[in-house]
Coordinates of C-alpha atoms and ligand atoms in Angstrom, one line a residue:
M1 CA 0.0 -0.3 -0.5
E2 CA 3.2 2.1 0.7
S3 CA 4.1 2.6 -2.0
S4 CA 0.9 2.0 -4.2
P5 CA 1.2 5.2 -6.9
K6 CA -2.7 5.0 -6.7
A7 CA -3.8 8.7 -5.3
V8 CA -5.6 7.8 -1.7
R9 CA -9.4 10.5 -1.9
Q10 CA -9.8 11.7 0.5
Q11 CA -13.7 13.5 1.2
R12 CA -14.6 15.6 4.2
P13 CA -17.3 17.5 4.6
L14 CA -17.2 21.3 5.2
S15 CA -18.6 22.9 8.6
P16 CA -21.0 25.8 7.3
D17 CA -18.9 28.2 10.1
E18 CA -16.0 27.3 7.1
E19 CA -18.0 28.0 5.3
M20 CA -19.3 31.6 5.5
V21 CA -15.4 32.5 5.0
H22 CA -16.1 31.7 1.5
P23 CA -17.1 35.1 -0.3
K24 CA -20.7 34.5 -1.7
L25 CA -21.2 34.1 -4.8
K26 CA -24.0 35.9 -7.1
R27 CA -26.1 33.3 -8.1
W28 CA -26.3 31.8 -4.7
K29 CA -28.7 34.9 -3.6
G30 CA -31.0 33.5 -1.9
I31 CA -29.6 29.9 -0.1
R32 CA -29.1 30.2 2.9
W33 CA -26.0 27.4 2.6
K34 CA -24.9 25.3 0.7
R35 CA -22.3 21.8 1.9
L36 CA -19.5 22.1 -0.1
Q37 CA -17.6 18.8 -1.1
I38 CA -13.6 19.3 -0.9
V39 CA -12.1 16.9 -2.6
L40 CA -8.2 16.3 -1.3
S41 CA -5.7 14.8 -2.9
I42 CA -3.1 12.5 -1.0
R43 CA -0.3 11.1 -2.8
K44 CA 1.5 8.0 -1.2
G45 CA 4.1 6.8 -1.6
G46 CA 7.2 7.4 -3.8
S47 CA 7.5 11.0 -2.2
K48 CA 7.9 9.6 0.7
K49 CA 11.6 8.9 1.1
E50 CA 13.0 11.6 -0.3
S51 CA 11.0 14.7 2.6
S52 CA 12.6 12.7 6.0
R53 CA 15.7 12.9 3.8
E54 CA 14.7 16.4 3.0
V55 CA 13.8 16.8 6.5
S56 CA 16.9 15.5 8.3
E57 CA 19.0 17.9 5.3
L58 CA 16.9 20.6 6.8
M59 CA 16.8 20.5 10.0
E60 CA 21.0 19.7 9.9
R61 CA 21.1 22.7 7.8
L62 CA 18.6 25.0 10.4
R63 CA 21.0 23.6 13.6
I64 CA 17.5 24.7 15.4
T65 CA 16.6 21.1 16.9
L66 CA 17.7 19.2 19.7
R67 CA 20.7 17.0 19.1
P68 CA 21.8 13.4 20.9
E69 CA 25.3 14.3 23.1
R70 CA 28.4 13.6 20.8
L71 CA 29.6 10.1 20.6
P72 CA 33.0 9.7 20.3
R73 CA 34.1 8.8 16.6
D74 CA 33.9 5.6 14.7
K75 CA 36.5 5.3 13.5
R76 CA 34.7 1.6 11.3
K77 CA 35.5 2.0 8.0
C78 CA 33.3 0.5 5.6
C79 CA 36.1 -1.3 2.9
F80 CA 32.9 -0.7 -0.2
C81 CA 32.0 2.9 0.1
H82 CA 34.9 4.7 2.2
E83 CA 32.8 6.3 4.8
E84 CA 33.0 5.8 8.7
G85 CA 30.8 4.4 11.2
D86 CA 27.8 3.6 11.0
G87 CA 24.7 5.2 8.1
A88 CA 21.1 6.0 8.3
T89 CA 19.2 3.4 8.4
D90 CA 17.3 4.6 6.0
G91 CA 20.8 4.7 4.1
P92 CA 23.8 2.1 4.0
A93 CA 22.4 1.3 7.1
R94 CA 24.4 -0.7 10.0
L95 CA 27.7 -1.9 9.2
L96 CA 28.5 -5.6 9.7
N97 CA 31.6 -7.4 10.6
I98 CA 33.2 -9.7 8.1
D99 CA 36.6 -9.6 9.4
V100 CA 39.1 -8.1 12.0
D101 CA 39.0 -5.1 11.7
L102 CA 36.8 -5.2 9.0
W103 CA 33.7 -3.5 7.9
V104 CA 30.9 -3.2 5.7
H105 CA 28.2 -1.0 5.8
L106 CA 25.1 -3.7 5.1
N107 CA 23.6 -1.9 2.5
C108 CA 26.9 -1.3 0.4
A109 CA 27.4 -5.0 1.0
L110 CA 23.4 -6.3 -0.3
W111 CA 22.7 -3.9 -3.6
S112 CA 26.3 -4.8 -4.7
T113 CA 25.1 -6.9 -7.5
E114 CA 26.4 -10.4 -6.6
V115 CA 25.7 -10.2 -3.7
Y116 CA 22.1 -12.1 -2.2
E117 CA 20.4 -12.5 1.1
T118 CA 20.0 -16.7 2.1
Q119 CA 16.7 -17.1 4.3
G120 CA 18.3 -17.4 6.9
G121 CA 19.3 -13.2 6.3
A122 CA 22.9 -14.8 5.6
L123 CA 25.1 -12.4 2.9
I124 CA 26.7 -14.3 0.5
N125 CA 29.7 -13.9 -2.1
V126 CA 30.3 -9.8 0.0
E127 CA 33.9 -11.4 -0.9
V128 CA 33.9 -11.6 -4.1
A129 CA 32.0 -8.3 -4.6
L130 CA 34.6 -6.9 -2.6
R131 CA 37.7 -8.0 -4.4
R132 CA 35.5 -6.5 -7.1
G133 CA 35.1 -3.2 -6.1
L134 CA 38.9 -2.8 -5.0
R135 CA 38.9 -2.2 -9.0
T136 CA 35.7 -1.1 -10.1
L137 CA 35.1 2.5 -9.9
C138 CA 32.2 4.4 -8.8
A139 CA 30.7 6.3 -11.8
Y140 CA 29.1 9.4 -9.2
C141 CA 32.8 9.7 -7.1
Q142 CA 35.1 8.0 -9.1
K143 CA 36.2 6.5 -5.8
T144 CA 36.7 2.5 -6.4
G145 CA 34.7 -0.2 -3.8
A146 CA 31.6 0.9 -6.2
T147 CA 29.9 -2.2 -6.6
N148 CA 26.6 -1.5 -7.1
S149 CA 25.9 -2.1 -11.4
C150 CA 22.7 -0.7 -13.4
N151 CA 20.9 -3.7 -13.6
R152 CA 20.6 -2.8 -18.1
L153 CA 22.5 -5.1 -20.2
R154 CA 26.3 -3.1 -21.4
C155 CA 25.8 -0.4 -19.4
P156 CA 28.9 -0.3 -17.9
N157 CA 27.5 2.5 -15.0
V158 CA 28.1 0.8 -11.5
Y159 CA 27.6 3.4 -8.3
H160 CA 28.9 3.4 -4.3
F161 CA 25.4 2.3 -2.7
A162 CA 25.2 6.1 -1.3
C163 CA 26.3 7.9 -4.6
A164 CA 23.3 5.7 -6.2
I165 CA 21.3 7.0 -4.0
R166 CA 23.3 11.1 -4.5
A167 CA 22.8 10.5 -8.5
R168 CA 19.2 9.9 -7.9
C169 CA 19.1 6.7 -9.6
M170 CA 16.2 4.7 -9.5
F171 CA 15.8 1.2 -7.3
F172 CA 13.7 -2.0 -7.4
K173 CA 12.3 -4.1 -5.0
D174 CA 13.8 -6.6 -6.5
K175 CA 17.3 -5.6 -5.6
T176 CA 18.1 -3.9 -8.9
M177 CA 18.9 -0.7 -9.2
L178 CA 18.9 1.5 -12.5
C179 CA 20.9 4.0 -13.9
T180 CA 20.7 8.2 -14.5
Q181 CA 20.6 7.3 -17.8
H182 CA 19.1 3.5 -18.0
K183 CA 16.1 4.9 -15.2
L184 CA 12.0 4.3 -16.0
K185 CA 10.8 7.7 -16.7
G186 CA 8.1 7.7 -14.7
P187 CA 6.9 6.4 -11.2
S188 CA 7.2 2.6 -11.1
E189 CA 5.6 0.3 -9.1
D190 CA 8.2 -1.8 -7.8
E191 CA 10.8 1.0 -7.2
L192 CA 11.2 0.5 -3.8
S193 CA 10.6 3.3 -1.1
T194 CA 12.7 2.7 1.6
F195 CA 16.4 1.3 1.8
A196 CA 15.6 0.2 5.9
V197 CA 16.5 -3.5 6.3
L198 CA 15.0 -4.3 10.1
R199 CA 15.3 -7.9 9.2
R200 CA 18.6 -10.0 10.7
V201 CA 21.2 -9.6 8.0
Y202 CA 24.5 -10.6 9.2
I203 CA 28.3 -11.9 6.7
E204 CA 29.0 -16.0 7.3
R205 CA 32.7 -15.7 8.6
D206 CA 34.9 -17.9 11.1
E207 CA 33.8 -16.5 14.6
V208 CA 36.1 -19.1 16.6
K209 CA 39.2 -18.0 13.8
Q210 CA 38.7 -15.1 14.3
I211 CA 38.1 -14.6 18.1
A212 CA 40.8 -16.6 18.4
S213 CA 42.7 -14.4 15.8
I214 CA 42.0 -11.2 18.4
L215 CA 43.1 -13.1 21.6
Q216 CA 46.1 -14.3 19.8
R217 CA 47.4 -10.4 18.9
G218 CA 47.0 -9.6 22.6
D219 CA 46.8 -5.8 21.8
R220 CA 43.8 -5.3 24.0
I221 CA 42.4 -2.9 21.4
H222 CA 39.8 -6.0 19.3
L223 CA 37.0 -6.9 21.2
F224 CA 34.9 -9.0 19.8
R225 CA 30.7 -8.2 19.4
V226 CA 27.8 -10.3 18.9
G227 CA 24.8 -8.0 18.8
G228 CA 24.4 -6.1 22.6
L229 CA 27.8 -7.6 23.6
I230 CA 31.3 -7.3 23.8
F231 CA 33.5 -9.8 25.2
H232 CA 36.8 -9.0 26.5
A233 CA 38.5 -11.8 28.6
V234 CA 37.9 -15.9 28.2
G235 CA 38.6 -16.4 31.9
Q236 CA 39.9 -19.9 33.2
L237 CA 38.9 -22.0 35.8
L238 CA 41.1 -24.3 37.8
P239 CA 40.5 -27.8 38.6
S240 CA 39.5 -27.6 41.7
Q241 CA 36.8 -25.4 40.5
M242 CA 35.2 -27.1 38.1
A243 CA 32.3 -28.9 40.1
N244 CA 30.9 -25.6 41.5
F245 CA 31.1 -23.1 38.8
H246 CA 28.8 -24.0 36.3
S247 CA 24.9 -25.2 35.9
A248 CA 23.9 -27.7 33.3
T249 CA 23.7 -24.8 30.5
A250 CA 27.0 -22.1 30.8
I251 CA 30.1 -22.5 32.4
F252 CA 31.2 -20.0 34.8
P253 CA 35.4 -19.2 34.2
V254 CA 36.4 -16.9 36.6
G255 CA 37.8 -13.9 35.1
Y256 CA 35.2 -14.1 32.4
E257 CA 34.4 -10.7 31.3
A258 CA 31.4 -8.8 28.8
T259 CA 29.3 -5.8 28.6
R260 CA 26.0 -6.3 27.8
I261 CA 24.4 -2.7 25.8
Y262 CA 20.3 -3.1 27.2
W263 CA 18.2 -0.8 28.2
S264 CA 18.9 1.7 31.1
T265 CA 16.9 1.7 34.5
R266 CA 16.9 4.9 35.2
V267 CA 16.7 6.5 31.9
P268 CA 13.4 6.0 30.0
N269 CA 14.1 4.4 26.7
K270 CA 17.7 4.9 26.7
R271 CA 20.4 2.1 26.6
C272 CA 23.3 1.9 28.6
R273 CA 26.6 -0.6 30.1
Y274 CA 26.2 -3.4 31.4
R275 CA 29.2 -4.6 32.5
C276 CA 29.8 -8.8 33.7
R277 CA 32.2 -10.4 35.6
I278 CA 32.7 -14.0 36.4
S279 CA 35.3 -13.5 40.2
E280 CA 35.2 -16.6 43.4
D281 CA 33.6 -15.9 46.5
E282 CA 34.8 -19.1 49.3
G283 CA 34.9 -21.6 45.8
H284 CA 31.4 -20.4 44.3
P285 CA 31.1 -17.9 41.8
L286 CA 30.4 -14.0 42.3
F287 CA 28.5 -12.6 39.4
E288 CA 29.0 -8.7 39.7
V289 CA 27.4 -6.0 37.5
R290 CA 28.6 -2.9 37.0
V291 CA 26.4 0.0 35.5
L292 CA 28.0 2.5 33.3
E293 CA 25.8 5.2 32.5
H294 CA 27.0 9.1 31.6
G295 CA 27.3 11.4 33.5
M296 CA 25.2 9.1 36.0
E297 CA 27.5 7.0 39.0
D298 CA 27.6 3.7 39.0
L299 CA 25.6 1.0 40.0
H300 CA 26.9 -1.8 41.6
Y301 CA 24.7 -6.1 41.4
R302 CA 26.2 -8.8 43.0
D303 CA 24.6 -12.3 43.2
A304 CA 24.9 -16.1 42.9
S305 CA 23.7 -16.5 40.3
P306 CA 23.5 -14.7 37.1
D307 CA 19.0 -14.4 37.2
G308 CA 19.6 -13.3 40.5
I309 CA 20.9 -10.0 38.5
W310 CA 19.1 -9.5 35.6
D311 CA 15.8 -11.1 37.0
R312 CA 16.6 -7.4 39.4
I313 CA 17.9 -5.4 36.4
V314 CA 14.6 -6.5 34.5
Q315 CA 12.4 -5.9 36.4
Q316 CA 13.8 -1.8 36.8
V317 CA 13.4 -2.0 33.6
A318 CA 10.0 -3.3 32.9
K319 CA 8.9 -0.7 36.1
L320 CA 10.8 2.0 34.4
R321 CA 8.7 1.8 31.0
S322 CA 5.0 1.0 32.7
D323 CA 5.4 4.3 35.1
S324 CA 6.9 6.0 32.0
S325 CA 3.9 5.2 29.6
M326 CA 5.7 2.7 27.6
L327 CA 5.6 -0.1 25.5
K328 CA 5.9 -3.7 27.3
L329 CA 9.1 -5.2 26.9
F330 CA 9.4 -9.0 26.6
T331 CA 11.0 -9.7 29.0
E332 CA 9.3 -13.8 30.4
N333 CA 12.6 -15.6 28.7
L334 CA 15.2 -13.9 29.7
K335 CA 18.0 -15.6 31.3
G336 CA 20.7 -14.8 33.1
E337 CA 23.7 -16.7 31.4
E338 CA 22.3 -15.1 28.2
M339 CA 23.1 -12.0 29.3
F340 CA 26.0 -12.6 30.3
G341 CA 27.1 -14.2 26.6
L342 CA 27.6 -17.2 28.8
T343 CA 25.8 -19.1 26.8
I344 CA 26.6 -17.5 22.3
H345 CA 28.1 -20.0 20.4
A346 CA 31.8 -18.0 20.0
V347 CA 31.4 -18.0 24.0
M348 CA 30.4 -22.1 24.4
R349 CA 33.3 -23.1 22.1
I350 CA 35.5 -21.7 23.7
T351 CA 34.8 -22.1 27.5
E352 CA 34.2 -25.5 26.1
S353 CA 37.8 -25.8 25.6
L354 CA 38.8 -25.2 28.8
P355 CA 41.9 -27.5 30.1
G356 CA 40.2 -29.7 32.5
V357 CA 36.0 -28.8 31.6
E358 CA 35.5 -32.4 31.8
N359 CA 35.3 -32.2 35.5
C360 CA 32.4 -29.8 35.0
Q361 CA 29.5 -33.3 35.2
N362 CA 26.5 -31.9 35.6
Y363 CA 27.4 -29.3 32.3
Q364 CA 25.9 -30.9 28.9
F365 CA 28.7 -30.1 26.1
R366 CA 27.0 -28.5 23.5
Y367 CA 30.0 -28.4 20.9
G368 CA 32.3 -31.2 22.6
R369 CA 35.6 -30.8 23.6
H370 CA 38.5 -30.4 21.2
P371 CA 41.6 -31.5 22.4
L372 CA 44.2 -30.5 19.8
M373 CA 41.9 -26.8 19.2
E374 CA 43.8 -23.4 18.2
L375 CA 43.1 -21.0 20.7
P376 CA 44.6 -18.8 22.9
L377 CA 42.6 -20.4 26.4
M378 CA 44.7 -19.5 29.2
I379 CA 45.8 -16.3 29.7
N380 CA 47.4 -17.2 33.3
P381 CA 45.1 -14.5 35.8
T382 CA 47.4 -15.1 38.7
G383 CA 50.4 -13.6 37.0
C384 CA 54.1 -14.8 36.3
A385 CA 55.6 -15.2 33.2
R386 CA 54.6 -19.1 31.9
S387 CA 53.5 -20.9 35.5
E388 CA 50.2 -20.8 36.2
P389 CA 49.8 -23.3 39.4
K390 CA 47.4 -25.7 37.9
V391 CA 45.6 -26.1 41.7
S392 CA 46.0 -23.8 43.5
T393 CA 46.5 -24.7 47.2
Q394 CA 49.9 -25.2 45.6
C395 CA 50.9 -21.8 45.3
K396 CA 49.9 -18.9 47.8
R397 CA 51.8 -16.1 44.9
P398 CA 53.4 -16.2 41.5
H399 CA 57.1 -16.3 41.0
T400 CA 57.4 -12.6 40.8
L401 CA 61.0 -11.5 39.1
N402 CA 63.2 -10.9 41.6
S403 CA 66.0 -8.3 40.5
T404 CA 68.5 -9.3 43.0
S405 CA 69.1 -13.2 41.6
V406 CA 69.7 -13.2 37.9
S407 CA 69.3 -16.6 36.2
K408 CA 72.1 -17.8 35.7
A409 CA 71.5 -19.4 32.9
Y410 CA 70.2 -16.8 30.8
Q411 CA 73.1 -14.1 32.0
S412 CA 75.6 -17.1 30.0
T413 CA 74.3 -16.6 27.2
F414 CA 73.8 -13.1 26.7
T415 CA 77.3 -12.5 25.3
G416 CA 76.2 -12.4 22.4
E417 CA 77.1 -13.5 18.8
L418 CA 80.3 -14.9 19.4
N419 CA 79.9 -17.0 22.4
T420 CA 76.6 -18.7 22.1
P421 CA 77.3 -22.6 22.0
Y422 CA 75.3 -22.6 18.7
S423 CA 77.0 -19.7 17.1
K424 CA 80.1 -22.4 15.3
Q425 CA 77.0 -24.3 13.1
F426 CA 74.8 -21.7 11.7
V427 CA 75.6 -22.7 8.0
H428 CA 74.4 -18.8 7.5
S429 CA 75.8 -15.9 9.4
K430 CA 73.0 -15.4 12.6
S431 CA 72.3 -12.1 11.1
S432 CA 70.7 -12.7 8.0
Q433 CA 69.0 -15.7 9.6
Y434 CA 67.5 -13.6 11.7
R435 CA 66.0 -11.2 9.4
R436 CA 64.7 -14.7 7.1
L437 CA 63.4 -15.3 10.9
K438 CA 61.4 -11.5 10.7
T439 CA 59.0 -13.4 7.7
E440 CA 59.4 -17.0 8.3
W441 CA 58.5 -18.0 11.7
K442 CA 54.7 -17.5 10.5
N443 CA 55.8 -20.9 8.2
N444 CA 57.1 -22.7 11.5
V445 CA 55.0 -22.3 14.2
Y446 CA 51.1 -22.6 15.0
L447 CA 49.4 -22.1 18.2
A448 CA 47.0 -25.2 19.5
R449 CA 45.6 -26.0 23.3
S450 CA 49.2 -27.2 24.7
R451 CA 49.6 -30.7 26.8
I452 CA 51.3 -29.4 29.7
Q453 CA 49.6 -26.3 30.0
G454 CA 46.7 -24.2 28.5
L455 CA 48.4 -22.9 25.1
G456 CA 51.7 -23.9 23.5
L457 CA 53.6 -23.3 20.1
Y458 CA 54.0 -26.5 18.3
A459 CA 57.0 -27.3 14.6
A460 CA 55.3 -26.0 12.4
K461 CA 57.2 -28.0 10.1
D462 CA 60.0 -30.4 10.6
L463 CA 63.2 -28.3 12.0
E464 CA 66.4 -29.0 11.8
K465 CA 68.4 -28.4 14.9
H466 CA 69.3 -24.7 15.6
T467 CA 66.7 -23.1 13.6
M468 CA 66.8 -19.8 14.6
V469 CA 62.3 -20.5 15.5
I470 CA 60.7 -17.5 16.6
E471 CA 61.4 -14.5 18.1
Y472 CA 60.3 -13.7 21.5
I473 CA 58.4 -10.1 20.7
G474 CA 58.0 -8.0 23.3
T475 CA 59.0 -4.6 25.2
V476 CA 62.4 -3.9 26.3
I477 CA 62.6 -2.3 29.5
R478 CA 64.3 -1.3 32.7
N479 CA 64.4 -3.8 36.2
E480 CA 61.8 -1.2 38.5
V481 CA 60.1 -0.4 35.5
A482 CA 58.9 -4.4 35.5
N483 CA 58.7 -4.7 39.0
R484 CA 56.3 -1.5 39.0
R485 CA 54.3 -3.0 36.2
E486 CA 54.6 -6.3 37.1
K487 CA 52.3 -5.2 40.5
I488 CA 50.3 -3.2 37.9
Y489 CA 49.5 -6.3 35.7
E490 CA 48.7 -8.5 38.9
S491 CA 46.0 -5.9 40.3
Q492 CA 44.2 -6.5 36.8
N493 CA 44.5 -10.2 36.9
R494 CA 46.2 -10.1 33.4
G495 CA 48.7 -13.2 33.2
I496 CA 52.1 -11.5 33.0
Y497 CA 54.5 -12.5 30.1
M498 CA 58.6 -11.5 30.8
F499 CA 61.6 -12.8 30.3
R500 CA 65.0 -11.6 31.7
I501 CA 67.7 -10.3 29.8
N502 CA 70.2 -10.0 31.4
N503 CA 70.7 -8.3 35.4
E504 CA 69.2 -4.5 33.6
Q505 CA 66.2 -5.9 31.2
V506 CA 63.1 -6.9 30.2
I507 CA 61.1 -8.0 27.9
D508 CA 57.6 -7.3 28.4
A509 CA 55.7 -9.0 26.4
T510 CA 52.3 -9.3 28.4
L511 CA 50.5 -6.0 26.2
T512 CA 52.9 -6.0 22.7
G513 CA 53.8 -9.9 22.7
G514 CA 53.6 -12.3 19.9
P515 CA 53.3 -16.2 20.2
A516 CA 56.0 -16.6 21.8
R517 CA 55.2 -16.2 24.8
Y518 CA 53.6 -19.0 24.4
V519 CA 55.8 -21.4 24.4
N520 CA 56.3 -23.8 27.7
H521 CA 59.1 -24.8 30.4
S522 CA 60.4 -28.3 29.7
C523 CA 62.2 -29.8 32.2
A524 CA 63.7 -32.3 28.7
P525 CA 63.3 -29.0 26.5
N526 CA 63.4 -29.7 22.5
C527 CA 65.0 -25.6 22.3
V528 CA 67.3 -22.8 24.7
A529 CA 66.3 -20.0 24.6
E530 CA 69.2 -17.3 23.2
V531 CA 70.1 -13.5 23.8
V532 CA 71.3 -12.7 20.2
T533 CA 73.0 -8.5 19.6
F534 CA 72.1 -7.8 16.5
D535 CA 72.2 -3.9 14.9
K536 CA 72.9 -3.4 19.2
E537 CA 70.0 -4.9 20.0
D538 CA 69.5 -8.2 22.3
K539 CA 66.8 -10.0 20.9
I540 CA 65.1 -13.1 22.6
I541 CA 65.9 -15.9 19.6
I542 CA 64.4 -19.4 20.6
I543 CA 66.2 -21.8 19.1
S544 CA 66.1 -25.5 18.5
S545 CA 68.2 -27.9 20.5
R546 CA 67.4 -30.4 18.6
R547 CA 65.8 -32.6 15.2
I548 CA 61.7 -31.3 15.6
P549 CA 59.8 -33.4 14.3
K550 CA 56.2 -31.3 12.7
G551 CA 54.0 -30.6 15.1
E552 CA 55.5 -31.4 19.0
E553 CA 55.3 -29.4 21.1
L554 CA 57.9 -26.7 21.5
T555 CA 59.7 -25.9 25.3
Y556 CA 63.0 -24.2 26.4
D557 CA 63.7 -24.3 30.1
Y558 CA 62.3 -21.5 31.4
Q559 CA 65.7 -22.2 34.3
F560 CA 63.3 -20.1 36.9
D561 CA 65.2 -19.2 40.4
F562 CA 65.1 -21.3 43.2
E563 CA 62.2 -20.2 45.5
D564 CA 60.7 -20.9 49.3
D565 CA 58.6 -23.3 49.3
Q566 CA 56.4 -20.9 50.2
H567 CA 56.3 -20.1 46.5
K568 CA 57.2 -23.0 44.4
I569 CA 55.4 -23.5 40.8
P570 CA 54.8 -27.1 40.0
C571 CA 55.8 -28.6 36.7
H572 CA 53.8 -31.0 34.6
C573 CA 56.1 -30.8 31.4
G574 CA 55.8 -34.8 31.9
A575 CA 59.3 -35.3 30.9
W576 CA 61.1 -38.5 31.8
N577 CA 63.4 -36.3 34.4
C578 CA 61.2 -33.4 35.2
R579 CA 62.2 -32.2 38.5
K580 CA 58.5 -31.6 39.7
W581 CA 59.0 -27.6 41.0
M582 CA 59.5 -25.3 37.7
N583 CA 61.5 -23.0 40.4
Ligands
ZN1 ZN1 29.1 1.5 2.6
ZN2 ZN1 31.3 6.9 -5.2
ZN3 ZN1 22.7 1.9 -17.3
ZN4 ZN1 59.3 -30.6 34.3

């Protein structure tokens, strides 16, 4: 009906009073009153799209309307039209994610000629369109990324979706477009009146792979977001916690953190951020939600179950809505675990592959256990370079950097290029090997569940003895800085990855590190960590100390200093000569 070009006729009799206003005509003389019939014609459809755009343009020009507060600049860019941030609903529309850091506007993708939508709302061929767009210039703005082709056979005109609107091309309900030269002269019943896509539309992608790559980067810049949920940290579970930290439908890793965007309990019709966390309270999970709302004090909720928190929040939202006579929310089926994000497919894939989840006896596995899933699962929450204790009682505090007693083994390797035990046997000079390593390390290793602990690094191909496998990358800092940072990281519950180079310097890989930090300790290692000097800079290189067949986990001896009984870290390397303790 909305897009029907037929005129809608409305008839309305005028009241006698209104008639009096009209000047009397001579031939009506003697007639006291006459009922006039006025016919109003209102054209519906077609023009509606134009007018709403015109109104917003007018508002923009006059600057007299109240505008919502400025949000921080949204730097996500559309790969098709190169414009930043979500577009207007009746224009390019919201941004959809296609890969880490890659976004496309829904309509920029949907209106690409080769893209189609499945029954379930998946957009197919977006990648094909992106490839074509790389080489295709827009007929309107002359920039690349144009993928919306004119439907007339052999017409060369291709536009960005938004440029096609600006150029006043004609859009049809069957998702075709005719350019300015070929568009129909008059209106058509098949012309589309709005571009708003209110149904669920998404682009198929490998979520688990994507999350893994985000977590592997370890830069904490990338988050992943599923609908109204932003995911921050996986957390982990110790074997002793398994029994209490799950329900039949979800696993509750300690340190799990996610932000839910949901209706405010204080401002009607506004959304705010609910920061959800799981921590431990005397052997039981403690669920916490912190409400972050602009210009208002943070609210805190704590409960022994996620439902306990979210039932309260939802009730408050419902009350606020009924008080301000707004539409009722459908909240009957809202579950706390869902609001925490614990039942999201990608999250469950991760929680179900946490080490030791087999012991969650009442939990119903949805995706099964992945014995060797390529995911960084254990990000040591209590700190210390790769030395998370497996059982909490065995270690009261993490191993800390000891600035007075430097590991002798590391010191001995800190002698530069000449005296290292392996230099003689290198076929190439070390610096040329190092240069090659810079580009080729990715072919040497892959990250996967470790047989020893958490994640480990594995040989991706057969590695000959004395091969430079990977560099231990991080920021070089002084001892004092390292000690300070360690305290900060500890208070943030981060896994700490530091590597001592010498008496004064430490490499901090906690925030900026590469995958080398995932190499586990073993008492019978197949690699050594060697400090090598290139261009007057000290680099730590993991070098194979024997031939390593493809698929074997890489290890080196951490050679921690000995500590007293209280601070012992158990070793789980499983080697025949295992010393049972790492320090
Ligand atoms: Zn776009
Ligand atoms: Zn354009
Ligand atoms: Zn054309
Ligand atoms: Zn061992």
